[in-house]
Short mmCIF file of C-alpha atoms and ligand atoms in Angstrom, two decimals:
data_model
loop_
_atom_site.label_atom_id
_atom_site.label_comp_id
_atom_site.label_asym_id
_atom_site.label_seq_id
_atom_site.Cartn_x
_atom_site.Cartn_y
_atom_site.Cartn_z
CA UNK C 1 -17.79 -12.81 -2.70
CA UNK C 2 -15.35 -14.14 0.43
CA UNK C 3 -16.37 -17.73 1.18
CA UNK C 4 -16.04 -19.29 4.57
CA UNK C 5 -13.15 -21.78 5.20
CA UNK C 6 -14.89 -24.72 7.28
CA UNK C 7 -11.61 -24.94 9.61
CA UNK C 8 -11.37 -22.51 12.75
CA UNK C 9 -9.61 -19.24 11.58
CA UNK C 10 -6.34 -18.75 12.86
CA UNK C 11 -7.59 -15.49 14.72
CA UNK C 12 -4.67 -13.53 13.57
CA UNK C 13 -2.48 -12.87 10.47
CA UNK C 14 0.01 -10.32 9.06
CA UNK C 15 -0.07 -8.13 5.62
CA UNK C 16 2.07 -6.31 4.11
CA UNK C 17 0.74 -3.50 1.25
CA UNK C 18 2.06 -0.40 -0.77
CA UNK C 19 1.25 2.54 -1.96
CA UNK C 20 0.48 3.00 -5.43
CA UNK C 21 0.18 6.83 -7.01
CA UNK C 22 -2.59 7.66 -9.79
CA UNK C 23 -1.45 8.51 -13.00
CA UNK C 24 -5.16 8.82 -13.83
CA UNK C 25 -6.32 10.73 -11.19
CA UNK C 26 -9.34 10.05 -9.35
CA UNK C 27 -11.01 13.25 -7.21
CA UNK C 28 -14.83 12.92 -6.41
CA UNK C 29 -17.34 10.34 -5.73
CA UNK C 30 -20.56 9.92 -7.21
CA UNK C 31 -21.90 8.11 -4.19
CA UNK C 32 -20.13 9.39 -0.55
CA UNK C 33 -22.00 6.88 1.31
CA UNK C 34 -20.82 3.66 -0.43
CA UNK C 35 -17.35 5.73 -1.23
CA UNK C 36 -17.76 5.37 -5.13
CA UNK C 37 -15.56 6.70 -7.36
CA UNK C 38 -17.41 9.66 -10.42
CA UNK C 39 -14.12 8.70 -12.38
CA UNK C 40 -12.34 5.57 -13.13
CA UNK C 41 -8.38 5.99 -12.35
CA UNK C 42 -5.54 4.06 -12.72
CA UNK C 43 -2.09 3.86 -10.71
CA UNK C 44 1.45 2.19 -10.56
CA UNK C 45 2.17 0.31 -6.89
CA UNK C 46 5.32 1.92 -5.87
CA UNK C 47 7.91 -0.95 -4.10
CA UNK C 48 9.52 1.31 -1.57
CA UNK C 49 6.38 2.63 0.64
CA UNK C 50 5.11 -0.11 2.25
CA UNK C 51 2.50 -0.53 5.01
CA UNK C 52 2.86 -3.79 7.23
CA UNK C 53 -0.37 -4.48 9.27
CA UNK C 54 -0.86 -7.80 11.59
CA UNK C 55 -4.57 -8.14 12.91
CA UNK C 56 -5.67 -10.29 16.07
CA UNK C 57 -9.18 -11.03 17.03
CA UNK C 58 -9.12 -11.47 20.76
CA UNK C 59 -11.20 -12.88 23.59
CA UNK C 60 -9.76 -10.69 26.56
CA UNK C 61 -10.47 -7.37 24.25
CA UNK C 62 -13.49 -5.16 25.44
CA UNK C 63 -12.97 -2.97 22.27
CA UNK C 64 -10.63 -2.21 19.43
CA UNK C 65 -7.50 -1.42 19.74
CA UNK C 66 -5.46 0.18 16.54
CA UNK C 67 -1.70 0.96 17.01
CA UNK C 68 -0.37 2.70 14.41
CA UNK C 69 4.06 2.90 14.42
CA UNK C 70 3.65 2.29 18.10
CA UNK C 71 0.99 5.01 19.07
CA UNK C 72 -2.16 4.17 20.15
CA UNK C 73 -4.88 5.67 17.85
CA UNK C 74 -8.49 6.94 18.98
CA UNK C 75 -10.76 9.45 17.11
CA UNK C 76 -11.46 9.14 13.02
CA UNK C 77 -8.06 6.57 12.44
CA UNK C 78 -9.80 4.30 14.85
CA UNK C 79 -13.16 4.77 12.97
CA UNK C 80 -11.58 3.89 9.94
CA UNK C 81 -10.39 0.66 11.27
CA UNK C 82 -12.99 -0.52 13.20
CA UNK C 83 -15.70 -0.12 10.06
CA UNK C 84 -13.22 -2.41 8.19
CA UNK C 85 -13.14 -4.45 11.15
CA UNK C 86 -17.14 -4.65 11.51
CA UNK C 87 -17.40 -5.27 7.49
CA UNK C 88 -15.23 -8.31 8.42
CA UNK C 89 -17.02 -10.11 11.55
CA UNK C 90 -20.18 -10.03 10.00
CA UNK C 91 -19.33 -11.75 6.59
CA UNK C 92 -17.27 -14.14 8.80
CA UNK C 93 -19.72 -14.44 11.68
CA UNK C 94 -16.78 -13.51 14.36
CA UNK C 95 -17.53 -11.88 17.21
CA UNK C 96 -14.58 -10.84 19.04
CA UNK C 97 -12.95 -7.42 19.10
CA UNK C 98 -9.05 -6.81 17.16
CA UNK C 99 -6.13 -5.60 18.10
CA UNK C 100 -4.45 -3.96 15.02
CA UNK C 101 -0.90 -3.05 14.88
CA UNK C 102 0.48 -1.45 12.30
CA UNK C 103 3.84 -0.34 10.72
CA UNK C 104 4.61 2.21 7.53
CA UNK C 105 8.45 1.51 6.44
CA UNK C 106 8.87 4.96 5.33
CA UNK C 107 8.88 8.24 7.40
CA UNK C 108 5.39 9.17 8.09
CA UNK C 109 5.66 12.97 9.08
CA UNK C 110 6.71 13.15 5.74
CA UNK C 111 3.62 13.55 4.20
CA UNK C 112 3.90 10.45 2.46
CA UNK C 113 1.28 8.24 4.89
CA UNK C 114 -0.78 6.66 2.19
CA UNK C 115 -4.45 5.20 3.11
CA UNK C 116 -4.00 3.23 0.05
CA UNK C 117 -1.19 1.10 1.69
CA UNK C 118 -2.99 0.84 5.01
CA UNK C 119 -6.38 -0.43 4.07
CA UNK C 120 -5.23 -2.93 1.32
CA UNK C 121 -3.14 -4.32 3.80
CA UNK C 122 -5.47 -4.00 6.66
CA UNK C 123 -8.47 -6.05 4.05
CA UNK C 124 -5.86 -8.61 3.75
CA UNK C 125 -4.71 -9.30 7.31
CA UNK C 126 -8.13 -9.02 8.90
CA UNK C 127 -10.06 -11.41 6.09
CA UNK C 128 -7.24 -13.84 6.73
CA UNK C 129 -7.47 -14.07 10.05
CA UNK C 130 -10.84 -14.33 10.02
CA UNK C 131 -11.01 -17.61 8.14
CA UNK C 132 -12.42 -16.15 4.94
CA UNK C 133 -10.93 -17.42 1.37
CA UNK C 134 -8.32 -15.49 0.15
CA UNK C 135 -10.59 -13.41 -3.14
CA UNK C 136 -8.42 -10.47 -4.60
CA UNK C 137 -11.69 -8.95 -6.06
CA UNK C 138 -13.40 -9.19 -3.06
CA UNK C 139 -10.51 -7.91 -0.88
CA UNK C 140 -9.81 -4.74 -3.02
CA UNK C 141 -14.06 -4.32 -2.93
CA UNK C 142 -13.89 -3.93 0.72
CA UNK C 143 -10.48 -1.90 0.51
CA UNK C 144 -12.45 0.56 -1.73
CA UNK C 145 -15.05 0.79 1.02
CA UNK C 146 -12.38 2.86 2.97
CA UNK C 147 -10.08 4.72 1.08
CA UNK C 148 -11.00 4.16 -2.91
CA UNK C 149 -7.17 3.88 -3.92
CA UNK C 150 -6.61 1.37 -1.56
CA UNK C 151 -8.41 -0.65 -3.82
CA UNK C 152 -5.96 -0.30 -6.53
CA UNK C 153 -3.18 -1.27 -3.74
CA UNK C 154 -4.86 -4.90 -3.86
CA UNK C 155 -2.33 -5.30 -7.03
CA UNK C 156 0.89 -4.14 -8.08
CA UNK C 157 2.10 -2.82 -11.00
CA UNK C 158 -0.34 -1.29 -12.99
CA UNK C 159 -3.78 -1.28 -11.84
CA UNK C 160 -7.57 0.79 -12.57
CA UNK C 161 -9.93 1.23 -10.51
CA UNK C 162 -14.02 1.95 -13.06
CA UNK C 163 -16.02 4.75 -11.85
CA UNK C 164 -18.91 3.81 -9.46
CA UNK C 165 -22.66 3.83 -10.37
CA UNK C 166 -24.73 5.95 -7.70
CA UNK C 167 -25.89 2.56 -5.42
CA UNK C 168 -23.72 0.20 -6.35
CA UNK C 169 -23.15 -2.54 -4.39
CA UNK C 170 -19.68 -4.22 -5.10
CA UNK C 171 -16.81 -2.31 -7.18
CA UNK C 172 -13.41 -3.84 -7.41
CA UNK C 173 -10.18 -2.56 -8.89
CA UNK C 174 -8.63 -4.67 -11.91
CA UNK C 175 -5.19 -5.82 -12.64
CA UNK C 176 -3.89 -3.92 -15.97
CA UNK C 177 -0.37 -5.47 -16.01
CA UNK C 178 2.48 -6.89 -13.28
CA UNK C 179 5.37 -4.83 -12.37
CA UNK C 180 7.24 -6.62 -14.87
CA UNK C 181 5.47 -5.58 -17.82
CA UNK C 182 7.56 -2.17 -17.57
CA UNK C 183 10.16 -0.88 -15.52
CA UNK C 184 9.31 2.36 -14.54
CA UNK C 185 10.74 4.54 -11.58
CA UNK C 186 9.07 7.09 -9.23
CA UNK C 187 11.33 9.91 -7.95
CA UNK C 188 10.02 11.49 -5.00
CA UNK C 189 10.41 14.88 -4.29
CA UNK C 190 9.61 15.92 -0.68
CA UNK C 191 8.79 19.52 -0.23
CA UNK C 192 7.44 20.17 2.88
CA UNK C 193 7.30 18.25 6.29
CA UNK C 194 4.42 17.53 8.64
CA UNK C 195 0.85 15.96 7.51
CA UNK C 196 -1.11 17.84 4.38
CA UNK C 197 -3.84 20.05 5.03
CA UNK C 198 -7.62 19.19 3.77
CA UNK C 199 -8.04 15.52 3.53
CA UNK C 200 -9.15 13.51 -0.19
CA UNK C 201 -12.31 12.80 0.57
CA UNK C 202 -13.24 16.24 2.28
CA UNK C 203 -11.97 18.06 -0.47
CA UNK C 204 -13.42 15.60 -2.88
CA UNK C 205 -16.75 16.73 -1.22
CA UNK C 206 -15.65 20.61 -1.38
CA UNK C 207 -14.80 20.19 -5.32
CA UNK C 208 -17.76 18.50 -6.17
CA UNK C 209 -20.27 20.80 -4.51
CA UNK C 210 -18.22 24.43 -5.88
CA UNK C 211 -15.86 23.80 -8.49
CA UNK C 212 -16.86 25.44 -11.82
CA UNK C 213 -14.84 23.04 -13.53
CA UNK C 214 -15.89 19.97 -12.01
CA UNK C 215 -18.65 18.44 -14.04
CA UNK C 216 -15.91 19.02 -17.17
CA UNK C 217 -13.03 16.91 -15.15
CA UNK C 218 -15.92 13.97 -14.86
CA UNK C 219 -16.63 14.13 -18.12
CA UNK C 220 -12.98 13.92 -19.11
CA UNK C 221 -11.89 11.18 -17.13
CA UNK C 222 -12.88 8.39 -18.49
CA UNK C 223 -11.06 9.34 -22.33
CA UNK C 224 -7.89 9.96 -20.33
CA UNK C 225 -7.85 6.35 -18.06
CA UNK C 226 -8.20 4.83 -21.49
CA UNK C 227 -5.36 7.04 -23.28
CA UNK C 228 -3.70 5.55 -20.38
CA UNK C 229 -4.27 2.15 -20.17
CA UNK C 230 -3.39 2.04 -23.96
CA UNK C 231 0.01 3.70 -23.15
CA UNK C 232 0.92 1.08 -20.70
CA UNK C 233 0.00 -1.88 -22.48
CA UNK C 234 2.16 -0.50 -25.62
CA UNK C 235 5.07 0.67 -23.25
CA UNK C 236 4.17 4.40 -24.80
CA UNK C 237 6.14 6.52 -21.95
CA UNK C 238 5.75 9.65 -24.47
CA UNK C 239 1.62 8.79 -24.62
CA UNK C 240 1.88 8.22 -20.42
CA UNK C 241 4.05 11.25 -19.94
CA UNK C 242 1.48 13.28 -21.94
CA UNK C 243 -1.89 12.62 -20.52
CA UNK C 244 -0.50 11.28 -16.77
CA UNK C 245 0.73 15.26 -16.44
CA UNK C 246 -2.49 16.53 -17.67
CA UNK C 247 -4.62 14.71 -15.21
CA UNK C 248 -3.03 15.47 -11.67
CA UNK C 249 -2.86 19.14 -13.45
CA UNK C 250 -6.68 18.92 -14.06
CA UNK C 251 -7.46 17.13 -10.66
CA UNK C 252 -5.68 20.38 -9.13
CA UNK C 253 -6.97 23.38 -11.26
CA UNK C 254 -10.19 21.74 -11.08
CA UNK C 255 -10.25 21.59 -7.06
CA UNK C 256 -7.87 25.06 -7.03
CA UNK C 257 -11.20 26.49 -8.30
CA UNK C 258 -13.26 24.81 -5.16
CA UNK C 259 -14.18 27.53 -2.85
CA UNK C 260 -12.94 27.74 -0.20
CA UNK C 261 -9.98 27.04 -2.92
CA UNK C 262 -7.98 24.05 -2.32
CA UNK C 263 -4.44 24.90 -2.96
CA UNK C 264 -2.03 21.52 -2.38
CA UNK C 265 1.10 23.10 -3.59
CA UNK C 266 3.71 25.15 -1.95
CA UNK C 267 6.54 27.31 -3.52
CA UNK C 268 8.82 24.22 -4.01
CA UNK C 269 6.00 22.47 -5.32
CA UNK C 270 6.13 24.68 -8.37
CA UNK C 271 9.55 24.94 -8.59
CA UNK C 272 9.91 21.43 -8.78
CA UNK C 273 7.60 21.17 -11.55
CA UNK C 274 9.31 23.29 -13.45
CA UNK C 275 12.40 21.22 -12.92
CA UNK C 276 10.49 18.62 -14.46
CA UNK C 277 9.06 20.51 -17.52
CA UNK C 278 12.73 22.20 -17.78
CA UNK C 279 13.78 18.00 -18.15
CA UNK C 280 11.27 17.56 -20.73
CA UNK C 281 12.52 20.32 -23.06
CA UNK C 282 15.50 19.08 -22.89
CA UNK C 283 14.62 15.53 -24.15
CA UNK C 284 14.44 13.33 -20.78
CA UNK C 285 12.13 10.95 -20.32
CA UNK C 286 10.07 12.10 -17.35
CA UNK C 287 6.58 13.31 -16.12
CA UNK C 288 5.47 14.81 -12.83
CA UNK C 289 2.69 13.79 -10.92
CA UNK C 290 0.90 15.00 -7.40
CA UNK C 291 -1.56 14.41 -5.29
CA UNK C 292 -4.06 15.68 -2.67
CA UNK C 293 -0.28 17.34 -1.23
CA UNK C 294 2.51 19.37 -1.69
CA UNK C 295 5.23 16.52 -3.02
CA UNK C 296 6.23 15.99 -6.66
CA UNK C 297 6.12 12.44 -8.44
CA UNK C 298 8.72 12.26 -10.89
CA UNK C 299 8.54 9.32 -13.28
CA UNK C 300 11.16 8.20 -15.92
CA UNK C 301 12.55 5.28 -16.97
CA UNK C 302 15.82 3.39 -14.53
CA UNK C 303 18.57 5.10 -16.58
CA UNK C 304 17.53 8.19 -16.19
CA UNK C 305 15.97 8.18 -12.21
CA UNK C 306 19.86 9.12 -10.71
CA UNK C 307 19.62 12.05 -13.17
CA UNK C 308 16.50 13.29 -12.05
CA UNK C 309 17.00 12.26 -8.67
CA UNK C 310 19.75 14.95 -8.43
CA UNK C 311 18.32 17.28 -10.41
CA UNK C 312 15.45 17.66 -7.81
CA UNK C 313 17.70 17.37 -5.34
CA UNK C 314 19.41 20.71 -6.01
CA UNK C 315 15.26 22.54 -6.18
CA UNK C 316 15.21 25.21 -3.14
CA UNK C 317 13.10 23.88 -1.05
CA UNK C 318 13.33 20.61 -1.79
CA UNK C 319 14.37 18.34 1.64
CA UNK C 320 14.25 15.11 0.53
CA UNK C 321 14.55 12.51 -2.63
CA UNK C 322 13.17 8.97 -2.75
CA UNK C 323 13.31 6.51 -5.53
CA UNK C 324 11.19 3.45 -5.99
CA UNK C 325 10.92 1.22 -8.72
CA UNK C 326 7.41 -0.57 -9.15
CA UNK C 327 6.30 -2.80 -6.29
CA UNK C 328 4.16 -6.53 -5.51
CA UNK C 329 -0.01 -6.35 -4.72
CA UNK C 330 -0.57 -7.10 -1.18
CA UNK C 331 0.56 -10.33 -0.01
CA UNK C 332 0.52 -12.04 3.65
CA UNK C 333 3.90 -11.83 5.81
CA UNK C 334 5.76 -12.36 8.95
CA UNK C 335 3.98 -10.88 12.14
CA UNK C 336 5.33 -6.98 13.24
CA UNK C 337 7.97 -8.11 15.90
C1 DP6 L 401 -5.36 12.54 -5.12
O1 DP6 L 401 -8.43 7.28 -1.92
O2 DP6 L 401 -7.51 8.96 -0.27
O3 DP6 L 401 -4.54 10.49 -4.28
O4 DP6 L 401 -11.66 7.34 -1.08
O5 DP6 L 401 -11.94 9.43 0.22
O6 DP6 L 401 -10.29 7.73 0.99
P1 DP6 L 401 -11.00 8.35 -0.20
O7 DP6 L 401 -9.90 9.12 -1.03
P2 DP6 L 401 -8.41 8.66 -1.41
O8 DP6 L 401 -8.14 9.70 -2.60
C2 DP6 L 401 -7.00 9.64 -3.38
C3 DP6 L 401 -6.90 10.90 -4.17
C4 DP6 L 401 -5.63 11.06 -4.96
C5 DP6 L 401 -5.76 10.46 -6.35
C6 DP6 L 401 -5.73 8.97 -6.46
O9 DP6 L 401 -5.05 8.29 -5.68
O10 DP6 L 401 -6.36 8.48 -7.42
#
């Protein structure tokens, strides 16, 4: 899908990328090896946490080099990288090893490190340098080869990502609307510090192999990305409220039932939830969503974010609030100075 530019690459580019949160979730793969989804999701790309990646094939290099906010990275981050990196010197026929630097502009022993961010902008930087043509498809494809949401991170606002077929080569996330379609906010809710526990894709793995409830969740997926998808294309926040809430509570009952059981929240967790269904009764527009962690995702509409904002503010337990309002897909940029 990339095509070759004829001139000589420029060796080196910069990308900036951000994270985007599922409001369909997706948790489990139908095929681990080609890292294909069992459920098709669908997400919002938030503006605020962005991950800014510059790439630079080099002839004095012996190997690899990934520096991520100024530490040097070895082990399973480096892995990561360097299949990208592999991916991209043999559709582009270079064959010179890459330094890769990379920033997040947000704190990242909060918990809030996204591999969505960093391998959408990663694609981006390291096809661009490499001389190949600049194909959102095929760059959210080979996003989706490391981290599957990345591949929604290839676009902002509102973006899905189909399940996978067991074998199949080439699946792409797909633009559903830009971020001005509808003006939505994300209030984050930070509840604990330091990284998460189990990883996605490990307890992706764990879910699918024990969970009683799993083969139900796949099987329910699919009806609730399209409830979805209808919702944002009629600006129906009562419809995305509704069924967004339902899925990251089914994608964690569902893996809560894993055994060993994989519990992501933590006593604020649940008390900010609460805060949010206490909102609801009360007639605000707002939904909670969370992930493979311990932090609540507020969303709402702009008038009411400072509301909500310091309503989760005042949660015990509760150490930190973000907003963001609906960010850009990835785009090229400035190199890190
Ligand atoms: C709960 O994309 O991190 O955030 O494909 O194994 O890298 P891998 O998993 P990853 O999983 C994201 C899980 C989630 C839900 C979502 O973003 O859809």
């Amino acid at each position: 899908m990339f095509t070759r530019e004829l001139t000589s690459p420029p060796l080196e580019a910069c990308a900036v990328a951000r994270a985007n949160i599922a409001l369909a979730k997706y948790w489990g793969k139908v095929d681990l090896e080609r890292n294909l989804p069992a459920v098709p999701s669908l997400s919002i790309t938030l503006d605020a946490l962005t991950t800014k990646t510059s790439v630079r094939f080099d002839r004095s290099l012996d190997s690899d080099v990934f520096v991520l906010d100024d530490a040097a990275q070895t082990g399973r981050p480096l892995l990561r990288v360097q299949t990208m990196l592999d991916q991209v010197r043999q559709l582009s026929g270079i064959d010179l090893y890459a330094e890769v630097r990379s920033a997040n502009a947000f704190p990242t022993a909060a918990g809030l490190a996204s591999s969505a961010s960093a391998f959408a902008a990663l694609a981006a930087a390291s096809v661009h340098a490499a001389g190949l043509g600049w194909n959102l498809p095929a760059l959210s494809d080979l996003a989706r080869r490391a981290s599957a949401s990345a591949a929604r991170s290839v676009y902002g606002g509102f973006a899905k990502l189909p399940a996978g077929l067991p074998g199949q080569e080439v699946l792409s996330a797909q633009p559903i609307a830009g971020k001005e379609h509808w003006d939505l906010r994300v209030v984050i809710a930070l509840t604990a510090k330091g990284p998460k526990g189990i990883g996605s894709t490990a307890g992706m793995e764990v879910t699918k192999a024990t969970s009683p409830f799993y083969d139900a969740w796949v099987r329910w997926c699919p009806q609730a990305a399209e409830r979805l998808e209808q919702a944002v294309l009629e600006r129906d926040f009562e419809g995305l409220a509704h069924v967004a809430q339902q899925s990251a509570l089914a994608m964690h009952a569902c893996a809560m039932a894993s055994s060993p059981s994989l519990l992501y929240f933590q006593p604020p967790t649940i008390r900010a939830l609460q805060a949010v269904q206490h909102m609801q009764s009360e007639g605000l527009p707002v939904f909670a969503t969370i992930d493979a962690g311990p932090h609540i995702k507020a969303v709402t509409l702009p008038a009411y974010a400072d509301v909500i904002a310091e309503r989760l503010r005042s949660v015990e337990g509760v150490h930190e609030v973000m907003q963001s309002a609906l960010g850009s897909g990835v785009e090229l940029c400035e190199a890190i100075g």
